[in-house]
PDB file of C-alpha atoms in Angstrom:
ATOM      1  CA  MET A   1      28.791   5.433   1.398  1.00 91.00           C
ATOM      2  CA  ILE A   2      28.527   3.345  -1.996  1.00 95.00           C
ATOM      3  CA  LYS A   3      29.885   4.863  -5.026  1.00 96.00           C
ATOM      4  CA  HIS A   4      30.357   4.033  -8.600  1.00 98.00           C
ATOM      5  CA  THR A   5      31.299   5.835 -11.882  1.00 99.00           C
ATOM      6  CA  THR A   6      29.888   4.911 -15.284  1.00 99.00           C
ATOM      7  CA  ASP A   7      31.322   6.448 -18.351  1.00 99.00           C
ATOM      8  CA  ILE A   8      28.826   7.428 -21.075  1.00 99.00           C
ATOM      9  CA  ARG A   9      29.630   9.033 -24.529  1.00 99.00           C
ATOM     10  CA  VAL A  10      27.101  11.412 -25.665  1.00 98.00           C
ATOM     11  CA  ARG A  11      25.510  10.282 -28.768  1.00 98.00           C
ATOM     12  CA  TYR A  12      24.311  12.486 -31.501  1.00 97.00           C
ATOM     13  CA  ALA A  13      20.698  11.322 -30.915  1.00 97.00           C
ATOM     14  CA  ASP A  14      20.873  12.490 -27.461  1.00 98.00           C
ATOM     15  CA  THR A  15      21.165  16.183 -28.265  1.00 97.00           C
ATOM     16  CA  ASP A  16      18.589  18.688 -29.115  1.00 96.00           C
ATOM     17  CA  GLN A  17      18.361  21.452 -31.620  1.00 94.00           C
ATOM     18  CA  MET A  18      20.537  23.541 -29.427  1.00 93.00           C
ATOM     19  CA  LYS A  19      23.229  20.970 -29.496  1.00 93.00           C
ATOM     20  CA  PHE A  20      23.070  20.381 -25.998  1.00 97.00           C
ATOM     21  CA  VAL A  21      22.242  16.908 -24.405  1.00 98.00           C
ATOM     22  CA  TYR A  22      18.333  16.910 -24.117  1.00 97.00           C
ATOM     23  CA  TYR A  23      17.617  17.229 -20.285  1.00 97.00           C
ATOM     24  CA  GLY A  24      15.544  14.129 -20.040  1.00 97.00           C
ATOM     25  CA  LYS A  25      18.516  12.075 -21.338  1.00 98.00           C
ATOM     26  CA  PHE A  26      20.079  12.720 -18.041  1.00 98.00           C
ATOM     27  CA  PHE A  27      17.582  10.406 -16.295  1.00 98.00           C
ATOM     28  CA  GLU A  28      18.538   7.695 -18.756  1.00 98.00           C
ATOM     29  CA  TYR A  29      22.258   8.480 -17.756  1.00 99.00           C
ATOM     30  CA  PHE A  30      21.236   8.120 -14.193  1.00 99.00           C
ATOM     31  CA  GLU A  31      19.335   4.965 -14.896  1.00 98.00           C
ATOM     32  CA  GLN A  32      22.654   3.322 -16.345  1.00 99.00           C
ATOM     33  CA  GLY A  33      24.778   4.568 -13.394  1.00 99.00           C
ATOM     34  CA  ARG A  34      22.038   3.045 -11.062  1.00 98.00           C
ATOM     35  CA  SER A  35      22.205  -0.306 -12.841  1.00 98.00           C
ATOM     36  CA  ASP A  36      25.867  -0.340 -12.818  1.00 98.00           C
ATOM     37  CA  LEU A  37      26.190   0.385  -9.144  1.00 98.00           C
ATOM     38  CA  LEU A  38      23.481  -2.176  -8.089  1.00 97.00           C
ATOM     39  CA  ARG A  39      25.388  -4.739 -10.389  1.00 97.00           C
ATOM     40  CA  ASP A  40      28.789  -3.650  -8.993  1.00 96.00           C
ATOM     41  CA  ILE A  41      27.478  -4.796  -5.425  1.00 95.00           C
ATOM     42  CA  GLY A  42      26.067  -8.017  -6.570  1.00 95.00           C
ATOM     43  CA  LEU A  43      22.553  -6.900  -7.063  1.00 95.00           C
ATOM     44  CA  PRO A  44      21.890  -6.659 -10.741  1.00 96.00           C
ATOM     45  CA  TYR A  45      18.248  -6.003 -11.555  1.00 94.00           C
ATOM     46  CA  PRO A  46      17.408  -9.670 -12.567  1.00 95.00           C
ATOM     47  CA  ARG A  47      18.666 -10.791  -9.324  1.00 94.00           C
ATOM     48  CA  ILE A  48      16.322  -8.298  -7.533  1.00 94.00           C
ATOM     49  CA  GLU A  49      13.438  -9.352  -9.665  1.00 94.00           C
ATOM     50  CA  GLU A  50      14.428 -13.129  -8.472  1.00 94.00           C
ATOM     51  CA  MET A  51      13.993 -11.824  -4.990  1.00 92.00           C
ATOM     52  CA  GLY A  52      10.420 -11.137  -5.975  1.00 94.00           C
ATOM     53  CA  LEU A  53      11.015  -7.228  -5.909  1.00 95.00           C
ATOM     54  CA  ILE A  54      10.554  -4.443  -8.201  1.00 96.00           C
ATOM     55  CA  LEU A  55      12.107  -0.620  -7.499  1.00 96.00           C
ATOM     56  CA  PRO A  56       9.925   1.486  -8.964  1.00 97.00           C
ATOM     57  CA  VAL A  57      10.839   5.287  -9.124  1.00 98.00           C
ATOM     58  CA  VAL A  58       8.627   7.328  -6.750  1.00 98.00           C
ATOM     59  CA  GLU A  59      10.376  10.467  -7.033  1.00 98.00           C
ATOM     60  CA  ALA A  60      13.068  11.955  -9.352  1.00 98.00           C
ATOM     61  CA  HIS A  61      14.848  15.225  -9.366  1.00 99.00           C
ATOM     62  CA  ALA A  62      17.552  16.715 -11.707  1.00 98.00           C
ATOM     63  CA  LYS A  63      19.213  19.946 -11.594  1.00 99.00           C
ATOM     64  CA  TYR A  64      21.389  21.355 -14.670  1.00 98.00           C
ATOM     65  CA  LYS A  65      24.526  23.412 -14.001  1.00 98.00           C
ATOM     66  CA  LYS A  66      26.248  23.340 -17.489  1.00 98.00           C
ATOM     67  CA  PRO A  67      25.255  21.754 -20.826  1.00 98.00           C
ATOM     68  CA  ALA A  68      26.922  18.355 -22.224  1.00 98.00           C
ATOM     69  CA  LYS A  69      27.473  18.094 -25.859  1.00 97.00           C
ATOM     70  CA  TYR A  70      27.706  15.842 -28.817  1.00 97.00           C
ATOM     71  CA  ASP A  71      30.732  13.307 -28.120  1.00 98.00           C
ATOM     72  CA  ASP A  72      31.552  14.463 -24.778  1.00 98.00           C
ATOM     73  CA  LEU A  73      32.644  11.729 -22.360  1.00 99.00           C
ATOM     74  CA  LEU A  74      30.679  11.821 -19.257  1.00 99.00           C
ATOM     75  CA  HIS A  75      31.272  10.283 -15.846  1.00 99.00           C
ATOM     76  CA  VAL A  76      28.087   9.509 -14.041  1.00 99.00           C
ATOM     77  CA  ILE A  77      28.900   9.330 -10.418  1.00 99.00           C
ATOM     78  CA  THR A  78      26.306   7.369  -8.681  1.00 98.00           C
ATOM     79  CA  TYR A  79      26.146   6.706  -4.855  1.00 96.00           C
ATOM     80  CA  PHE A  80      24.054   6.151  -1.849  1.00 89.00           C
ATOM     81  CA  LYS A  81      24.598   7.046   1.617  1.00 88.00           C
ATOM     82  CA  GLU A  82      22.188   5.420   3.673  1.00 87.00           C
ATOM     83  CA  MET A  83      20.838   1.807   4.424  1.00 86.00           C
ATOM     84  CA  PRO A  84      17.596   1.144   2.524  1.00 86.00           C
ATOM     85  CA  VAL A  85      14.455   0.160   4.751  1.00 87.00           C
ATOM     86  CA  ALA A  86      11.338   0.564   2.716  1.00 90.00           C
ATOM     87  CA  ARG A  87      12.812   3.047   0.384  1.00 93.00           C
ATOM     88  CA  VAL A  88      16.311   3.909  -1.146  1.00 94.00           C
ATOM     89  CA  ARG A  89      17.626   7.357  -2.160  1.00 96.00           C
ATOM     90  CA  ILE A  90      20.168   7.112  -5.092  1.00 97.00           C
ATOM     91  CA  GLU A  91      22.200  10.311  -5.835  1.00 98.00           C
ATOM     92  CA  TYR A  92      23.906  11.294  -9.218  1.00 99.00           C
ATOM     93  CA  GLU A  93      26.525  13.702 -10.252  1.00 99.00           C
ATOM     94  CA  VAL A  94      27.610  14.051 -14.120  1.00 99.00           C
ATOM     95  CA  TYR A  95      30.959  15.610 -14.854  1.00 99.00           C
ATOM     96  CA  ARG A  96      32.687  15.930 -18.548  1.00 99.00           C
ATOM     97  CA  ASP A  97      35.818  14.086 -18.740  1.00 98.00           C
ATOM     98  CA  GLY A  98      38.985  16.121 -17.733  1.00 97.00           C
ATOM     99  CA  GLU A  99      36.743  18.686 -15.931  1.00 97.00           C
ATOM    100  CA  THR A 100      35.886  19.317 -12.448  1.00 98.00           C
ATOM    101  CA  ASP A 101      32.789  21.590 -12.923  1.00 98.00           C
ATOM    102  CA  LEU A 102      29.391  19.845 -12.278  1.00 99.00           C
ATOM    103  CA  LEU A 103      27.324  19.643 -15.220  1.00 99.00           C
ATOM    104  CA  ALA A 104      24.324  18.092 -13.547  1.00 99.00           C
ATOM    105  CA  GLU A 105      23.112  16.465 -10.169  1.00 99.00           C
ATOM    106  CA  GLY A 106      20.105  14.634  -9.206  1.00 99.00           C
ATOM    107  CA  TYR A 107      18.334  11.870  -7.301  1.00 98.00           C
ATOM    108  CA  THR A 108      15.790   9.036  -7.603  1.00 98.00           C
ATOM    109  CA  ILE A 109      13.903   7.640  -4.693  1.00 97.00           C
ATOM    110  CA  HIS A 110      12.847   4.023  -5.107  1.00 97.00           C
ATOM    111  CA  THR A 111      10.425   1.936  -3.135  1.00 96.00           C
ATOM    112  CA  PHE A 112      10.557  -1.758  -2.517  1.00 96.00           C
ATOM    113  CA  VAL A 113       7.425  -3.524  -3.915  1.00 97.00           C
ATOM    114  CA  ASN A 114       6.474  -6.960  -3.834  1.00 96.00           C
ATOM    115  CA  ALA A 115       6.403  -7.974  -7.649  1.00 96.00           C
ATOM    116  CA  ALA A 116       3.458 -10.660  -6.867  1.00 97.00           C
ATOM    117  CA  THR A 117       1.124  -8.412  -4.970  1.00 97.00           C
ATOM    118  CA  GLY A 118       2.106  -4.913  -5.936  1.00 96.00           C
ATOM    119  CA  LYS A 119       2.278  -3.768  -2.399  1.00 97.00           C
ATOM    120  CA  PRO A 120       5.195  -1.827  -0.729  1.00 96.00           C
ATOM    121  CA  THR A 121       7.632  -3.833   1.488  1.00 96.00           C
ATOM    122  CA  ARG A 122      10.750  -3.583   3.340  1.00 94.00           C
ATOM    123  CA  ALA A 123      14.195  -4.282   1.808  1.00 92.00           C
ATOM    124  CA  PRO A 124      14.761  -7.904   2.025  1.00 90.00           C
ATOM    125  CA  GLY A 125      17.670  -9.216   4.049  1.00 90.00           C
ATOM    126  CA  GLN A 126      19.688 -10.240   0.731  1.00 91.00           C
ATOM    127  CA  PHE A 127      19.377  -6.695  -0.449  1.00 91.00           C
ATOM    128  CA  VAL A 128      20.672  -5.003   2.824  1.00 92.00           C
ATOM    129  CA  GLU A 129      23.427  -7.679   3.323  1.00 92.00           C
ATOM    130  CA  ALA A 130      24.879  -6.724   0.000  1.00 93.00           C
ATOM    131  CA  VAL A 131      24.598  -2.953   0.758  1.00 92.00           C
ATOM    132  CA  GLU A 132      26.013  -3.414   4.269  1.00 91.00           C
ATOM    133  CA  LYS A 133      28.922  -5.417   2.549  1.00 92.00           C
ATOM    134  CA  ALA A 134      29.609  -2.718   0.008  1.00 93.00           C
ATOM    135  CA  MET A 135      29.600   0.000   2.495  1.00 90.00           C
ATOM    136  CA  ARG A 136      32.399  -1.836   4.627  1.00 89.00           C
ATOM    137  CA  SER A 137      34.530  -2.321   1.803  1.00 82.00           C
TER     138      SER A 137
END
């Protein structure tokens, strides 16, 4: 399993009239966690694009347990457990700093697409090698 933690401070603009983080913002937090995880294992998005790939989201899910509020420091734990083939499932958990209660959890599923043709493809060797290396360490 590969795991990465991203810290995010809730901005006032992230909250709704109820003073809770607007539910859609969690997908932005997930995206930040995903970008940080991929960068951490040597696969920042620009490198993936240099491989001629794009990774569109084909499925997204979130489940909200407790609200996050303005100025909370959140820990977004991002991980994936399996080797990618034609798709990769990335999972997320969100916690408030200093607490163990889960605020939100979710996942996104991405498919590998050839950027030039727009057609689905398998994960390239460079991608798989980087994931294998990260899983071993």
